[in-house]
JSON list of C-alpha atoms in Angstrom, two decimals:
[
{"chain": "D", "resi": 1, "resn": "VAL", "atom": "CA", "xyz": [0.00, 0.00, 0.00]},
{"chain": "D", "resi": 2, "resn": "GLN", "atom": "CA", "xyz": [1.28, 3.46, -0.88]},
{"chain": "D", "resi": 3, "resn": "LEU", "atom": "CA", "xyz": [-0.13, 6.72, 0.36]},
{"chain": "D", "resi": 4, "resn": "VAL", "atom": "CA", "xyz": [0.70, 9.89, -1.53]},
{"chain": "D", "resi": 5, "resn": "GLU", "atom": "CA", "xyz": [0.01, 13.29, 0.00]},
{"chain": "D", "resi": 6, "resn": "SER", "atom": "CA", "xyz": [-0.34, 16.48, -1.99]},
{"chain": "D", "resi": 7, "resn": "GLY", "atom": "CA", "xyz": [-1.65, 20.00, -1.59]},
{"chain": "D", "resi": 8, "resn": "GLY", "atom": "CA", "xyz": [0.84, 21.47, 0.83]},
{"chain": "D", "resi": 9, "resn": "GLY", "atom": "CA", "xyz": [2.47, 24.83, 0.28]},
{"chain": "D", "resi": 10, "resn": "LEU", "atom": "CA", "xyz": [3.04, 28.32, 1.59]},
{"chain": "D", "resi": 11, "resn": "VAL", "atom": "CA", "xyz": [0.04, 30.37, 2.67]},
{"chain": "D", "resi": 12, "resn": "GLN", "atom": "CA", "xyz": [-0.53, 33.51, 4.70]},
{"chain": "D", "resi": 13, "resn": "ALA", "atom": "CA", "xyz": [-2.19, 33.39, 8.10]},
{"chain": "D", "resi": 14, "resn": "GLY", "atom": "CA", "xyz": [-5.94, 33.22, 7.71]},
{"chain": "D", "resi": 15, "resn": "GLY", "atom": "CA", "xyz": [-5.68, 31.41, 4.40]},
{"chain": "D", "resi": 16, "resn": "SER", "atom": "CA", "xyz": [-6.75, 27.92, 3.36]},
{"chain": "D", "resi": 17, "resn": "LEU", "atom": "CA", "xyz": [-5.26, 24.78, 1.91]},
{"chain": "D", "resi": 18, "resn": "ARG", "atom": "CA", "xyz": [-6.67, 21.38, 1.02]},
{"chain": "D", "resi": 19, "resn": "LEU", "atom": "CA", "xyz": [-4.49, 18.34, 1.47]},
{"chain": "D", "resi": 20, "resn": "SER", "atom": "CA", "xyz": [-5.12, 15.09, -0.37]},
{"chain": "D", "resi": 21, "resn": "CYS", "atom": "CA", "xyz": [-3.98, 11.56, 0.42]},
{"chain": "D", "resi": 22, "resn": "ALA", "atom": "CA", "xyz": [-4.32, 9.13, -2.45]},
{"chain": "D", "resi": 23, "resn": "ALA", "atom": "CA", "xyz": [-4.04, 5.40, -1.76]},
{"chain": "D", "resi": 24, "resn": "THR", "atom": "CA", "xyz": [-2.95, 2.69, -4.17]},
{"chain": "D", "resi": 25, "resn": "GLU", "atom": "CA", "xyz": [-5.69, 0.37, -2.98]},
{"chain": "D", "resi": 26, "resn": "SER", "atom": "CA", "xyz": [-9.29, 0.74, -1.93]},
{"chain": "D", "resi": 27, "resn": "ILE", "atom": "CA", "xyz": [-9.54, 2.85, 1.21]},
{"chain": "D", "resi": 28, "resn": "SER", "atom": "CA", "xyz": [-12.60, 0.80, 2.14]},
{"chain": "D", "resi": 29, "resn": "ASN", "atom": "CA", "xyz": [-10.03, -1.77, 3.30]},
{"chain": "D", "resi": 30, "resn": "PHE", "atom": "CA", "xyz": [-8.82, 0.54, 6.06]},
{"chain": "D", "resi": 31, "resn": "LYS", "atom": "CA", "xyz": [-10.40, 0.60, 9.50]},
{"chain": "D", "resi": 32, "resn": "SER", "atom": "CA", "xyz": [-9.58, 4.26, 9.79]},
{"chain": "D", "resi": 33, "resn": "MET", "atom": "CA", "xyz": [-7.45, 6.97, 8.24]},
{"chain": "D", "resi": 34, "resn": "ALA", "atom": "CA", "xyz": [-5.89, 10.01, 9.80]},
{"chain": "D", "resi": 35, "resn": "TRP", "atom": "CA", "xyz": [-3.77, 13.09, 9.34]},
{"chain": "D", "resi": 36, "resn": "TYR", "atom": "CA", "xyz": [-0.78, 13.73, 11.59]},
{"chain": "D", "resi": 37, "resn": "ARG", "atom": "CA", "xyz": [1.68, 16.60, 11.63]},
{"chain": "D", "resi": 38, "resn": "GLN", "atom": "CA", "xyz": [5.20, 17.14, 12.82]},
{"chain": "D", "resi": 39, "resn": "ALA", "atom": "CA", "xyz": [6.74, 20.53, 13.42]},
{"chain": "D", "resi": 40, "resn": "PRO", "atom": "CA", "xyz": [10.53, 20.95, 13.52]},
{"chain": "D", "resi": 41, "resn": "GLY", "atom": "CA", "xyz": [11.96, 19.56, 16.74]},
{"chain": "D", "resi": 42, "resn": "LYS", "atom": "CA", "xyz": [8.63, 18.22, 17.90]},
{"chain": "D", "resi": 43, "resn": "GLN", "atom": "CA", "xyz": [6.91, 14.84, 17.94]},
{"chain": "D", "resi": 44, "resn": "ARG", "atom": "CA", "xyz": [4.40, 13.74, 15.36]},
{"chain": "D", "resi": 45, "resn": "ASP", "atom": "CA", "xyz": [0.89, 14.53, 16.60]},
{"chain": "D", "resi": 46, "resn": "LEU", "atom": "CA", "xyz": [-2.57, 13.48, 15.51]},
{"chain": "D", "resi": 47, "resn": "VAL", "atom": "CA", "xyz": [-4.55, 16.20, 13.75]},
{"chain": "D", "resi": 48, "resn": "ALA", "atom": "CA", "xyz": [-7.77, 14.46, 12.73]},
{"chain": "D", "resi": 49, "resn": "GLY", "atom": "CA", "xyz": [-9.04, 11.00, 11.93]},
{"chain": "D", "resi": 50, "resn": "ILE", "atom": "CA", "xyz": [-11.94, 9.42, 10.11]},
{"chain": "D", "resi": 51, "resn": "THR", "atom": "CA", "xyz": [-13.43, 5.95, 10.48]},
{"chain": "D", "resi": 52, "resn": "SER", "atom": "CA", "xyz": [-14.41, 3.60, 7.67]},
{"chain": "D", "resi": 53, "resn": "GLU", "atom": "CA", "xyz": [-18.01, 4.73, 8.30]},
{"chain": "D", "resi": 54, "resn": "GLY", "atom": "CA", "xyz": [-16.99, 8.34, 7.77]},
{"chain": "D", "resi": 55, "resn": "ARG", "atom": "CA", "xyz": [-17.11, 9.54, 11.38]},
{"chain": "D", "resi": 56, "resn": "PRO", "atom": "CA", "xyz": [-14.59, 12.32, 11.94]},
{"chain": "D", "resi": 57, "resn": "VAL", "atom": "CA", "xyz": [-12.54, 13.02, 15.04]},
{"chain": "D", "resi": 58, "resn": "TYR", "atom": "CA", "xyz": [-10.65, 16.27, 15.58]},
{"chain": "D", "resi": 59, "resn": "THR", "atom": "CA", "xyz": [-8.04, 17.33, 18.07]},
{"chain": "D", "resi": 60, "resn": "ASP", "atom": "CA", "xyz": [-8.63, 20.53, 19.98]},
{"chain": "D", "resi": 61, "resn": "PRO", "atom": "CA", "xyz": [-6.09, 22.71, 18.12]},
{"chain": "D", "resi": 62, "resn": "VAL", "atom": "CA", "xyz": [-7.94, 22.26, 14.82]},
{"chain": "D", "resi": 63, "resn": "LYS", "atom": "CA", "xyz": [-11.59, 21.94, 15.83]},
{"chain": "D", "resi": 64, "resn": "GLY", "atom": "CA", "xyz": [-13.77, 24.34, 13.91]},
{"chain": "D", "resi": 65, "resn": "ARG", "atom": "CA", "xyz": [-11.04, 25.11, 11.38]},
{"chain": "D", "resi": 66, "resn": "PHE", "atom": "CA", "xyz": [-10.16, 21.79, 9.71]},
{"chain": "D", "resi": 67, "resn": "THR", "atom": "CA", "xyz": [-12.45, 19.29, 8.02]},
{"chain": "D", "resi": 68, "resn": "ILE", "atom": "CA", "xyz": [-11.46, 15.71, 7.26]},
{"chain": "D", "resi": 69, "resn": "SER", "atom": "CA", "xyz": [-13.29, 13.71, 4.61]},
{"chain": "D", "resi": 70, "resn": "ARG", "atom": "CA", "xyz": [-12.86, 10.68, 2.41]},
{"chain": "D", "resi": 71, "resn": "ASP", "atom": "CA", "xyz": [-13.99, 9.72, -1.07]},
{"chain": "D", "resi": 72, "resn": "ASN", "atom": "CA", "xyz": [-14.06, 5.94, -1.32]},
{"chain": "D", "resi": 73, "resn": "ALA", "atom": "CA", "xyz": [-14.69, 6.06, -5.07]},
{"chain": "D", "resi": 74, "resn": "LYS", "atom": "CA", "xyz": [-11.44, 8.00, -5.57]},
{"chain": "D", "resi": 75, "resn": "ASN", "atom": "CA", "xyz": [-9.52, 6.15, -2.85]},
{"chain": "D", "resi": 76, "resn": "THR", "atom": "CA", "xyz": [-8.59, 9.53, -1.42]},
{"chain": "D", "resi": 77, "resn": "MET", "atom": "CA", "xyz": [-8.77, 11.26, 1.94]},
{"chain": "D", "resi": 78, "resn": "TYR", "atom": "CA", "xyz": [-8.79, 15.03, 2.31]},
{"chain": "D", "resi": 79, "resn": "LEU", "atom": "CA", "xyz": [-8.04, 17.65, 4.91]},
{"chain": "D", "resi": 80, "resn": "GLN", "atom": "CA", "xyz": [-9.58, 21.06, 4.32]},
{"chain": "D", "resi": 81, "resn": "MET", "atom": "CA", "xyz": [-7.69, 23.58, 6.42]},
{"chain": "D", "resi": 82, "resn": "ASN", "atom": "CA", "xyz": [-9.19, 27.03, 6.94]},
{"chain": "D", "resi": 83, "resn": "SER", "atom": "CA", "xyz": [-8.17, 29.98, 9.10]},
{"chain": "D", "resi": 84, "resn": "LEU", "atom": "CA", "xyz": [-4.61, 28.74, 9.10]},
{"chain": "D", "resi": 85, "resn": "LYS", "atom": "CA", "xyz": [-2.23, 29.97, 11.79]},
{"chain": "D", "resi": 86, "resn": "PRO", "atom": "CA", "xyz": [1.57, 30.08, 11.89]},
{"chain": "D", "resi": 87, "resn": "LYS", "atom": "CA", "xyz": [1.49, 27.33, 14.54]},
{"chain": "D", "resi": 88, "resn": "ASP", "atom": "CA", "xyz": [-0.09, 25.03, 11.96]},
{"chain": "D", "resi": 89, "resn": "THR", "atom": "CA", "xyz": [3.25, 25.00, 10.14]},
{"chain": "D", "resi": 90, "resn": "ALA", "atom": "CA", "xyz": [4.46, 21.41, 9.95]},
{"chain": "D", "resi": 91, "resn": "VAL", "atom": "CA", "xyz": [4.94, 18.42, 7.71]},
{"chain": "D", "resi": 92, "resn": "TYR", "atom": "CA", "xyz": [1.56, 16.73, 7.37]},
{"chain": "D", "resi": 93, "resn": "TYR", "atom": "CA", "xyz": [1.40, 12.96, 7.07]},
{"chain": "D", "resi": 94, "resn": "CYS", "atom": "CA", "xyz": [-1.35, 10.65, 5.97]},
{"chain": "D", "resi": 95, "resn": "ASN", "atom": "CA", "xyz": [-1.91, 7.43, 7.93]},
{"chain": "D", "resi": 96, "resn": "ALA", "atom": "CA", "xyz": [-4.05, 4.40, 7.14]},
{"chain": "D", "resi": 97, "resn": "ASP", "atom": "CA", "xyz": [-4.88, 1.73, 9.71]},
{"chain": "D", "resi": 98, "resn": "LYS", "atom": "CA", "xyz": [-5.60, -1.73, 8.36]},
{"chain": "D", "resi": 99, "resn": "GLY", "atom": "CA", "xyz": [-5.68, -3.55, 11.68]},
{"chain": "D", "resi": 100, "resn": "PRO", "atom": "CA", "xyz": [-3.38, -4.65, 14.50]},
{"chain": "D", "resi": 101, "resn": "LEU", "atom": "CA", "xyz": [0.23, -3.78, 13.77]},
{"chain": "D", "resi": 102, "resn": "THR", "atom": "CA", "xyz": [-0.66, -2.92, 10.19]},
{"chain": "D", "resi": 103, "resn": "ASP", "atom": "CA", "xyz": [-0.65, 0.71, 9.30]},
{"chain": "D", "resi": 104, "resn": "TYR", "atom": "CA", "xyz": [0.85, 2.80, 6.54]},
{"chain": "D", "resi": 105, "resn": "TRP", "atom": "CA", "xyz": [2.32, 6.27, 6.21]},
{"chain": "D", "resi": 106, "resn": "GLY", "atom": "CA", "xyz": [2.75, 8.69, 3.37]},
{"chain": "D", "resi": 107, "resn": "GLN", "atom": "CA", "xyz": [5.91, 10.64, 2.70]},
{"chain": "D", "resi": 108, "resn": "GLY", "atom": "CA", "xyz": [4.53, 13.91, 4.06]},
{"chain": "D", "resi": 109, "resn": "THR", "atom": "CA", "xyz": [3.71, 17.30, 2.60]},
{"chain": "D", "resi": 110, "resn": "GLN", "atom": "CA", "xyz": [5.01, 20.60, 3.94]},
{"chain": "D", "resi": 111, "resn": "VAL", "atom": "CA", "xyz": [2.57, 23.25, 5.09]},
{"chain": "D", "resi": 112, "resn": "THR", "atom": "CA", "xyz": [4.02, 26.65, 5.92]},
{"chain": "D", "resi": 113, "resn": "VAL", "atom": "CA", "xyz": [1.86, 29.46, 7.27]},
{"chain": "D", "resi": 114, "resn": "SER", "atom": "CA", "xyz": [3.41, 32.91, 7.31]},
{"chain": "D", "resi": 115, "resn": "SER", "atom": "CA", "xyz": [2.35, 35.63, 9.72]}
]
């Protein structure tokens, strides 16, 4: 399984970006999918997740600003990021959970928010 992220870039504070995570197999096979991010010198943290039934979960820093979604027909997960802040600057990673001890990661996409 390969996961390929895209959509990162440089944006001013208050702006928006939409990240995509395309999988090389049907995402219906995954129990859940999620977005994580890692800022320089910090650990990788969960941003948002979505179950196979489409139920989203958000962490407090992004609630009300980010929206996670999935399109099973396109085998793609998305993260719509609005009202971006400089502290959202990080490398964003896509994760897919296929079961116990079986999960996959993308290569990451850089998001930089300037003040």
